[in-house]
Amino acid sequence: MGRRPSIAAVILDMDGLMLDTESIYKKSWQKAAAECGYMLDDDFYLTLVGQPNPACEAALLNRFGSEFPMADFRAHWSGLWRTEVETSGIPTKAGLSDLLSYLREHQVRVAVATSSDRDYTSLSLRAAGLEMPFDQIVTGDQVARGKPSPDIYLESARRLGVAPVHCIAIEDSDAGVLAASAAGMTTVMVPDLKAPSPQAREAAYCVVASLVEAREEIASLMMNARGSG
C-alpha cells in the first residue's frame, strides 16, 4: 500500500457512534407515534437513522400523510427523550474514552458532526459527561443540507482548519458514511442498529465492530501516512 495522506483531524458522529442514544430515540419516537395513533415499525424507523430531524419529519409525512399530527408527535417524543436522558443519563460506547485519549496524545484535532440540533447535542454531551473533549462541534441546524449531503463534514473541516483529505470520519449510519465520503474524507464505519447498505460499505474505507477496532484502524492509517510510501 502506498503512503496515505497524513491525518490531522478525526471527526465523529454522536448518536449511535459515541453515545448509546439510538435505542432511546427509537423507543421515544415509537411510543410518541403510538400515542398519536400511528404505528412506527422497526424497519421504517431504521430508514431515518442518521438523518436530521426535518428530513425525518418529511419522511413521516410522506408515509402517514398530511394529517399526521406532527406538532403533537414532536412534543411527545422530545418529552419522553428528555425524561429518559435526565433520569438515567446517556452511556458512551465501548472504546470511546481510549480513542479520545489516543487522539489527544498524538495531537490529532477532534470534532463532532451530528445531525442533532444544538440544544439536543449540548444536552446529550452533558448527560454523557462529554462537554469538553472536542475542538469543534457542528450540529445539523448549522448547515444548509443534512447528511447524506457532505455539508456538515465540509463545515467541520473548515472550522478545524484542516483539508478534508487529512480528516478521518467515524460514522455509524449509511447517511453519515455517504456524507463524509462525499466530503473527501477517509471514513471508518462502526454500525449501530442497522447493518451497512451496499452503498455505505463501498463508500467506507472499512467497517469495524466497535470504537476499539476503529482506534486500531486509525493507528494503522497514521503509521502508514508516516511511512516511507
XYZ file of N, CA and C in Angstrom:
687
model
N 0.850 -1.193 0.000
C 0.000 0.000 0.000
C 0.887 1.244 0.000
N 0.576 2.209 -0.828
C 1.330 3.451 -0.870
C 0.988 4.344 0.301
N 1.753 5.398 0.413
C 1.517 6.313 1.528
C 0.159 6.976 1.386
N -0.586 7.039 2.491
C -1.864 7.734 2.523
C -1.636 9.148 3.047
N -2.593 10.049 2.836
C -2.426 11.412 3.348
C -2.249 11.415 4.865
N -1.487 12.364 5.378
C -1.308 12.474 6.819
C -2.646 12.783 7.488
N -2.773 12.381 8.739
C -4.011 12.551 9.488
C -3.848 13.693 10.479
N -4.643 14.740 10.310
C -4.571 15.895 11.207
C -5.821 16.046 12.066
N -6.913 15.375 11.691
C -8.158 15.523 12.440
C -9.014 14.268 12.311
N -9.780 14.017 13.358
C -10.797 12.962 13.340
C -12.128 13.609 13.687
N -13.143 13.308 12.891
C -14.476 13.884 13.083
C -15.447 12.741 13.365
N -16.158 12.854 14.475
C -17.039 11.786 14.920
C -18.501 12.195 14.882
N -19.341 11.270 14.453
C -20.775 11.408 14.653
C -21.049 11.262 16.155
N -22.255 11.584 16.589
C -22.567 11.497 18.012
C -23.508 10.336 18.334
N -24.776 10.447 17.918
C -25.773 9.439 18.281
C -25.479 8.101 17.620
N -25.390 7.065 18.434
C -25.160 5.727 17.906
C -23.708 5.408 17.640
N -22.848 6.435 17.684
C -21.416 6.233 17.419
C -20.622 6.445 18.707
N -20.691 7.624 19.286
C -20.071 7.883 20.579
C -21.023 7.567 21.726
N -22.284 7.912 21.531
C -23.284 7.784 22.589
C -24.296 6.703 22.232
N -24.679 5.932 23.228
C -25.644 4.860 23.009
C -27.057 5.427 23.134
N -27.388 6.310 22.192
C -28.666 7.025 22.254
C -29.706 6.525 21.254
N -29.291 5.796 20.234
C -30.256 5.440 19.193
C -31.413 4.618 19.752
N -31.141 3.769 20.732
C -32.230 2.976 21.314
C -33.196 3.877 22.080
N -32.667 4.964 22.675
C -33.532 5.919 23.391
C -34.402 6.670 22.391
N -33.801 7.132 21.302
C -34.576 7.804 20.256
C -35.643 6.875 19.690
N -35.250 5.647 19.398
C -36.186 4.687 18.797
C -37.395 4.456 19.711
N -37.125 4.221 20.976
C -38.206 3.996 21.937
C -39.100 5.221 22.047
N -38.490 6.409 22.098
C -39.252 7.654 22.241
C -40.115 7.920 21.018
N -39.530 7.746 19.829
C -40.283 8.006 18.601
C -41.423 7.008 18.435
N -41.174 5.746 18.711
C -42.218 4.739 18.525
C -43.345 4.918 19.536
N -43.000 5.232 20.787
C -44.039 5.446 21.800
C -44.841 6.701 21.496
N -44.158 7.772 21.050
C -44.865 9.006 20.710
C -45.809 8.793 19.536
N -45.353 8.053 18.519
C -46.216 7.765 17.372
C -47.448 6.974 17.808
N -47.249 6.000 18.692
C -48.374 5.203 19.176
C -49.362 6.067 19.948
N -48.848 7.009 20.741
C -49.728 7.913 21.489
C -50.542 8.803 20.552
N -49.997 9.026 19.352
C -50.710 9.820 18.345
C -51.588 8.958 17.442
N -51.570 7.637 17.677
C -52.425 6.736 16.910
C -51.794 6.149 15.668
N -50.465 6.136 15.598
C -49.774 5.630 14.411
C -48.739 4.586 14.826
N -48.503 3.634 13.918
C -47.541 2.558 14.178
C -46.241 2.845 13.432
N -45.183 3.095 14.179
C -43.873 3.370 13.590
C -43.030 2.106 13.752
N -43.042 1.264 12.716
C -42.388 -0.043 12.837
C -40.867 0.071 12.746
N -40.195 -0.999 13.175
C -38.733 -1.004 13.232
C -38.096 -0.750 11.875
N -38.605 -1.402 10.838
C -37.986 -1.282 9.519
C -38.026 0.160 9.022
N -39.163 0.817 9.204
C -39.257 2.208 8.758
C -38.380 3.105 9.626
N -38.375 2.859 10.921
C -37.542 3.693 11.795
C -36.081 3.646 11.358
N -35.597 2.482 10.991
C -34.190 2.351 10.617
C -33.837 3.162 9.375
N -34.824 3.466 8.535
C -34.545 4.305 7.362
C -34.287 5.754 7.760
N -34.655 6.126 8.980
C -34.500 7.500 9.445
C -33.163 7.739 10.140
N -32.496 6.672 10.540
C -31.281 6.798 11.362
C -30.198 7.579 10.616
N -29.616 8.554 11.298
C -28.526 9.349 10.739
C -28.953 10.613 10.035
N -30.263 10.765 9.812
C -30.743 11.956 9.111
C -31.168 13.035 10.106
N -31.107 14.310 9.712
C -31.573 15.381 10.606
C -33.084 15.328 10.782
N -33.563 15.898 11.888
C -34.991 15.820 12.200
C -35.911 16.333 11.093
N -35.608 17.449 10.405
C -36.511 17.891 9.340
C -36.707 16.832 8.253
N -35.639 16.143 7.902
C -35.756 15.090 6.892
C -36.571 13.920 7.425
N -36.400 13.593 8.705
C -37.183 12.517 9.313
C -38.662 12.882 9.366
N -38.941 14.120 9.718
C -40.337 14.547 9.767
C -40.972 14.536 8.385
N -40.209 14.925 7.366
C -40.724 14.872 5.995
C -41.046 13.427 5.606
N -40.194 12.496 6.037
C -40.428 11.076 5.734
C -41.686 10.575 6.441
N -41.914 11.037 7.666
C -43.128 10.647 8.383
C -44.381 11.153 7.663
N -44.333 12.396 7.213
C -45.481 12.946 6.487
C -45.701 12.210 5.169
N -44.623 11.833 4.524
C -44.739 11.091 3.266
C -45.370 9.721 3.500
N -45.045 9.121 4.641
C -45.559 7.780 4.939
C -46.998 7.812 5.440
N -47.286 8.756 6.347
C -48.578 8.747 7.016
C -49.569 9.773 6.473
N -49.086 10.716 5.670
C -49.979 11.706 5.103
C -49.982 13.006 5.889
N -50.550 14.031 5.287
C -50.506 15.381 5.864
C -51.325 15.497 7.149
N -52.189 14.523 7.428
C -52.983 14.575 8.654
C -52.194 14.115 9.877
N -50.983 13.626 9.667
C -50.161 13.188 10.795
C -49.935 14.372 11.739
N -50.214 14.206 13.042
C -50.152 15.344 13.984
C -48.713 15.654 14.412
N -47.982 16.319 13.529
C -46.549 16.491 13.730
C -46.225 17.260 15.018
N -46.974 18.321 15.304
C -46.682 19.113 16.496
C -46.854 18.274 17.762
N -47.916 17.491 17.824
C -48.127 16.629 18.988
C -47.041 15.556 19.079
N -46.721 14.961 17.943
C -45.686 13.933 17.918
C -44.349 14.491 18.405
N -43.996 15.675 17.921
C -42.720 16.298 18.285
C -42.671 16.565 19.792
N -43.773 17.056 20.337
C -43.816 17.339 21.771
C -43.728 16.045 22.588
N -44.421 15.005 22.121
C -44.411 13.728 22.847
C -43.015 13.113 22.870
N -42.404 12.985 21.686
C -41.129 12.256 21.664
C -40.027 13.034 22.386
N -40.019 14.362 22.237
C -38.964 15.126 22.889
C -39.108 15.079 24.410
N -40.353 15.066 24.889
C -40.571 14.940 26.329
C -40.140 13.584 26.860
N -40.469 12.539 26.124
C -40.062 11.189 26.526
C -38.538 11.062 26.532
N -37.913 11.599 25.496
C -36.453 11.517 25.369
C -35.764 12.264 26.511
N -36.199 13.482 26.761
C -35.574 14.282 27.814
C -35.748 13.627 29.191
N -36.920 13.084 29.451
C -37.154 12.426 30.739
C -36.200 11.255 30.931
N -36.043 10.446 29.907
C -35.140 9.295 29.991
C -33.700 9.739 30.200
N -33.268 10.737 29.429
C -31.878 11.194 29.498
C -31.580 11.870 30.836
N -32.491 12.718 31.292
C -32.256 13.430 32.540
C -32.344 12.499 33.747
N -33.096 11.400 33.605
C -33.226 10.442 34.702
C -32.050 9.467 34.739
N -31.678 8.958 33.588
C -30.700 7.864 33.535
C -29.358 8.243 32.932
N -29.249 9.450 32.344
C -28.015 9.811 31.653
C -27.895 9.070 30.328
N -26.744 9.220 29.683
C -26.507 8.550 28.405
C -25.187 7.789 28.498
N -25.207 6.488 28.266
C -23.949 5.730 28.274
C -23.142 5.985 27.003
N -21.831 5.971 27.153
C -20.957 6.086 25.984
C -20.632 4.703 25.457
N -20.229 4.645 24.191
C -19.900 3.373 23.571
C -18.525 2.876 24.034
N -18.390 1.578 24.049
C -17.130 0.960 24.451
C -15.990 1.457 23.568
N -14.892 1.842 24.202
C -13.711 2.271 23.460
C -13.618 3.752 23.216
N -14.666 4.520 23.533
C -14.649 5.959 23.235
C -13.573 6.689 24.034
N -13.514 6.428 25.318
C -12.544 7.124 26.161
C -11.115 6.872 25.701
N -10.804 5.626 25.392
C -9.454 5.286 24.927
C -9.152 5.935 23.579
N -10.159 5.989 22.707
C -9.968 6.615 21.405
C -9.660 8.101 21.555
N -10.447 8.810 22.363
C -10.227 10.237 22.553
C -8.865 10.498 23.196
N -8.473 9.657 24.143
C -7.149 9.810 24.781
C -6.035 9.600 23.769
N -6.196 8.606 22.910
C -5.188 8.318 21.893
C -5.024 9.511 20.943
N -6.127 10.085 20.512
C -6.065 11.216 19.585
C -5.401 12.427 20.242
N -5.712 12.682 21.496
C -5.083 13.791 22.207
C -3.572 13.557 22.330
N -3.201 12.339 22.675
C -1.783 12.016 22.846
C -0.997 12.257 21.554
N -1.657 12.052 20.425
C -0.989 12.204 19.126
C -1.296 13.550 18.472
N -1.870 14.463 19.256
C -2.120 15.833 18.801
C -2.974 15.888 17.532
N -3.956 15.012 17.490
C -4.931 14.999 16.399
C -6.148 15.800 16.844
N -6.568 16.761 16.041
C -7.737 17.575 16.384
C -9.004 16.728 16.254
N -9.988 17.034 17.092
C -11.193 16.205 17.166
C -12.436 17.093 17.096
N -13.379 16.708 16.228
C -14.642 17.438 16.108
C -15.808 16.460 16.148
N -16.977 17.014 16.447
C -18.237 16.275 16.372
C -19.043 16.836 15.204
N -19.621 15.941 14.398
C -20.512 16.343 13.307
C -21.800 15.536 13.448
N -22.809 16.156 14.039
C -24.032 15.429 14.367
C -25.263 16.038 13.703
N -26.183 15.175 13.294
C -27.443 15.649 12.717
C -28.369 16.256 13.754
N -28.132 15.971 15.039
C -28.948 16.573 16.097
C -28.756 18.087 16.124
N -29.764 18.803 16.643
C -29.624 20.255 16.709
C -28.783 20.647 17.929
N -28.513 21.933 18.035
C -27.578 22.410 19.049
C -28.041 22.088 20.466
N -29.332 22.294 20.753
C -29.829 22.065 22.109
C -29.719 20.598 22.503
N -30.150 19.712 21.595
C -30.084 18.284 21.903
C -28.639 17.806 22.007
N -27.775 18.373 21.181
C -26.364 17.989 21.240
C -25.753 18.381 22.573
N -26.014 19.608 23.016
C -25.481 20.070 24.296
C -25.989 19.214 25.448
N -27.287 18.930 25.434
C -27.873 18.103 26.493
C -27.291 16.694 26.469
N -27.143 16.130 25.271
C -26.635 14.763 25.146
C -25.197 14.654 25.643
N -24.341 15.576 25.206
C -22.939 15.524 25.621
C -22.803 15.746 27.120
N -23.625 16.637 27.658
C -23.595 16.882 29.098
C -24.053 15.640 29.873
N -25.107 14.998 29.390
C -25.626 13.798 30.058
C -24.647 12.638 30.006
N -23.770 12.665 29.004
C -22.764 11.611 28.866
C -21.426 11.985 29.487
N -21.328 13.210 30.050
C -20.081 13.664 30.646
C -19.020 14.001 29.623
N -19.443 14.490 28.450
C -18.509 14.752 27.346
C -18.618 16.194 26.849
N -18.621 17.142 27.744
C -18.806 18.530 27.315
C -17.548 19.169 26.740
N -16.365 18.714 27.147
C -15.150 19.463 26.846
C -14.140 18.838 25.868
N -14.215 17.567 25.493
C -13.072 16.959 24.797
C -12.917 17.321 23.315
N -13.724 18.254 22.791
C -13.743 18.457 21.348
C -13.273 19.861 20.953
N -12.578 19.927 19.823
C -12.112 21.211 19.312
C -13.237 21.975 18.632
N -14.141 21.253 17.977
C -15.286 21.876 17.313
C -16.481 20.942 17.428
N -17.681 21.527 17.475
C -18.927 20.767 17.440
C -19.828 21.422 16.408
N -20.191 20.688 15.370
C -21.067 21.197 14.317
C -22.362 20.394 14.346
N -23.489 21.093 14.433
C -24.782 20.435 14.561
C -25.618 20.598 13.289
N -26.651 19.781 13.195
C -27.443 19.731 11.975
C -28.126 21.029 11.615
N -28.434 21.856 12.625
C -29.097 23.130 12.353
C -28.126 24.230 11.956
N -26.841 23.897 11.837
C -25.834 24.884 11.470
C -25.381 24.766 10.019
N -25.971 23.850 9.276
C -25.622 23.682 7.864
C -26.897 23.648 7.022
N -26.743 23.932 5.743
C -27.915 24.045 4.865
C -28.553 22.693 4.579
N -27.721 21.681 4.363
C -28.234 20.361 3.991
C -27.698 19.312 4.961
N -28.580 18.407 5.370
C -28.173 17.353 6.289
C -27.541 16.184 5.577
N -27.021 15.249 6.358
C -26.493 14.010 5.805
C -27.614 13.314 5.019
N -27.349 12.721 3.881
C -26.053 12.324 3.325
C -25.324 13.381 2.489
N -25.828 14.620 2.445
C -25.040 15.684 1.806
C -23.784 15.930 2.636
N -22.695 16.371 2.008
C -21.422 16.491 2.722
C -21.259 17.757 3.548
N -22.280 18.633 3.573
C -22.132 19.960 4.175
C -21.537 19.945 5.578
N -22.050 19.081 6.449
C -21.629 19.123 7.846
C -20.166 18.704 8.004
N -19.702 17.811 7.142
C -18.295 17.409 7.204
C -17.377 18.468 6.599
N -17.820 19.092 5.552
C -17.031 20.184 4.982
C -16.928 21.349 5.962
N -18.031 21.650 6.652
C -18.012 22.724 7.640
C -17.129 22.362 8.832
N -17.158 21.105 9.243
C -16.301 20.670 10.352
C -14.835 20.835 9.989
N -14.473 20.419 8.794
C -13.078 20.560 8.350
C -12.687 22.028 8.267
N -13.605 22.856 7.762
C -13.310 24.293 7.651
C -13.043 24.893 9.030
N -13.883 24.563 9.994
C -13.713 25.118 11.345
C -12.434 24.611 12.003
N -12.045 23.395 11.699
C -10.812 22.846 12.247
C -9.570 23.405 11.555
N -9.779 23.950 10.351
C -8.645 24.421 9.567
C -7.838 23.287 8.965
N -8.523 22.199 8.637
C -7.872 21.001 8.092
C -8.563 20.612 6.790
N -7.791 20.347 5.757
C -8.376 19.905 4.492
C -9.052 18.549 4.679
N -10.203 18.308 4.022
C -10.905 17.035 4.190
C -10.033 15.804 3.944
N -9.095 15.893 3.010
C -8.249 14.734 2.706
C -7.388 14.332 3.896
N -7.194 15.251 4.835
C -6.401 14.959 6.029
C -7.282 14.648 7.243
N -8.561 14.359 6.987
C -9.502 14.033 8.063
C -9.963 12.581 7.950
N -10.137 11.958 9.102
C -10.834 10.677 9.196
C -12.189 10.944 9.827
N -13.238 10.407 9.233
C -14.573 10.481 9.829
C -14.936 9.107 10.368
N -15.608 9.096 11.512
C -16.111 7.839 12.072
C -17.620 7.966 12.187
N -18.332 7.028 11.590
C -19.784 7.100 11.460
C -20.421 5.736 11.721
N -21.697 5.766 12.163
C -22.428 4.517 12.349
C -23.526 4.313 11.316
N -23.958 5.379 10.635
C -25.117 5.276 9.741
C -24.726 5.367 8.274
N -25.597 4.829 7.429
C -25.388 4.929 5.984
C -25.291 6.386 5.555
N -26.241 7.207 6.035
C -26.268 8.625 5.633
C -24.969 9.322 6.023
N -24.464 9.019 7.215
C -23.237 9.650 7.663
C -22.021 9.233 6.866
N -21.933 7.939 6.561
C -20.815 7.444 5.759
C -20.816 8.085 4.377
N -21.977 8.175 3.764
C -22.069 8.776 2.436
C -21.718 10.261 2.484
N -22.116 10.944 3.560
C -21.804 12.371 3.709
C -20.297 12.590 3.843
N -19.659 11.839 4.739
C -18.229 12.021 4.971
C -17.410 11.639 3.746
N -17.810 10.573 3.090
C -17.082 10.142 1.897
C -17.224 11.157 0.774
N -18.434 11.727 0.633
C -18.649 12.758 -0.387
C -17.823 14.002 -0.101
N -17.503 14.228 1.184
C -16.666 15.373 1.554
C -15.189 15.120 1.272
N -14.850 13.895 0.914
C -13.468 13.568 0.583
C -12.657 13.025 1.748
N -13.346 12.541 2.783
C -12.660 12.032 3.964
C -12.548 10.513 3.941
N -11.517 9.999 4.594
C -11.407 8.567 4.843
C -12.403 8.231 5.942
N -13.294 7.295 5.675
C -14.420 7.058 6.575
C -14.386 5.656 7.159
N -14.391 5.591 8.479
C -14.460 4.328 9.209
C -15.891 4.176 9.715
N -16.511 3.053 9.400
C -17.896 2.828 9.801
C -17.964 1.840 10.956
N -18.729 2.229 11.990
C -18.997 1.351 13.133
C -20.522 1.224 13.235
N -21.141 0.271 12.563
C -22.607 0.193 12.530
C -23.204 0.045 13.922
N -24.405 0.622 14.093
C -25.100 0.544 15.378
C -26.337 -0.340 15.249
N -27.502 0.251 15.017
C -28.735 -0.534 14.943
C -28.904 -1.254 13.613
N -28.310 -0.734 12.574
C -28.579 -1.207 11.218
C -27.285 -1.618 10.524
N -27.322 -2.763 9.859
C -26.165 -3.196 9.075
C -25.947 -2.226 7.917
N -24.698 -2.030 7.484
C -24.441 -1.074 6.404
C -25.080 -1.505 5.087
N -25.568 -0.520 4.339
C -26.069 -0.784 2.994
C -24.884 -1.084 2.080
N -25.123 -1.705 0.932
C -24.021 -1.923 -0.009
C -23.334 -0.623 -0.400
N -24.101 0.458 -0.554
C -23.522 1.747 -0.937
C -22.602 2.283 0.166
N -23.036 2.169 1.413
C -22.210 2.651 2.523
C -20.967 1.788 2.686
N -21.120 0.495 2.551
C -19.969 -0.402 2.685
C -18.917 -0.087 1.620
N -19.377 0.217 0.413
C -18.450 0.555 -0.663
C -17.786 1.905 -0.421
N -18.546 2.862 0.132
C -18.008 4.208 0.343
C -17.018 4.252 1.506
N -17.203 3.389 2.500
C -16.351 3.410 3.683
C -14.973 2.829 3.378
N -13.973 3.366 4.057
C -12.633 2.787 3.980
C -12.653 1.401 4.604
N -13.363 1.256 5.737
C -13.517 -0.039 6.373
C -14.758 -0.020 7.257
N -15.252 -1.199 7.593
C -16.372 -1.364 8.516
C -15.869 -2.225 9.667
N -15.984 -1.700 10.892
C -15.482 -2.414 12.066
C -16.596 -2.544 13.097
N -16.355 -3.378 14.108
C -17.412 -3.720 15.052
C -17.539 -2.760 16.218
N -16.479 -1.990 16.519
C -16.517 -1.138 17.706
C -15.505 -0.007 17.577
N -15.593 0.937 18.510
C -14.620 2.024 18.540
C -13.226 1.524 18.940
N -13.170 0.386 19.590
C -11.874 -0.218 19.894
C -11.147 -0.554 18.592
N -11.870 -1.178 17.674
C -11.287 -1.520 16.372
C -11.067 -0.271 15.524
N -11.946 0.721 15.669
C -11.753 1.975 14.929
C -10.441 2.636 15.330
N -10.137 2.628 16.623
C -8.873 3.194 17.105
C -7.692 2.457 16.485
N -7.793 1.149 16.375
C -6.707 0.367 15.766
C -6.533 0.727 14.294
N -7.630 0.925 13.588
C -7.559 1.307 12.175
C -6.925 2.693 12.026
N -7.298 3.616 12.904
C -6.726 4.966 12.843
C -5.230 4.918 13.124
N -4.837 4.130 14.103
C -3.413 3.994 14.414
C -2.656 3.449 13.203
N -3.253 2.488 12.521
C -2.627 1.910 11.331
C -2.520 2.942 10.211
N -3.577 3.718 10.011
C -3.566 4.761 8.985
C -2.520 5.825 9.279
N -2.413 6.199 10.532
C -1.423 7.213 10.904
C -0.005 6.694 10.711
N 0.204 5.427 11.042
C 1.524 4.838 10.865
C 1.872 4.748 9.385
N 0.883 4.367 8.574
C 1.110 4.263 7.134
C 1.426 5.622 6.530
N 0.723 6.665 7.022
C 0.958 8.020 6.497
C 2.359 8.517 6.824
N 2.908 8.039 7.945
C 4.242 8.445 8.340
C 5.326 7.599 7.676
N 4.891 6.494 7.011
C 5.843 5.579 6.409
C 6.531 6.183 5.189
N 7.382 5.422 4.643
C 8.187 5.926 3.518
C 7.421 5.947 2.210
N 6.283 5.207 2.158
C 5.432 5.212 0.961
C 6.039 4.447 -0.169
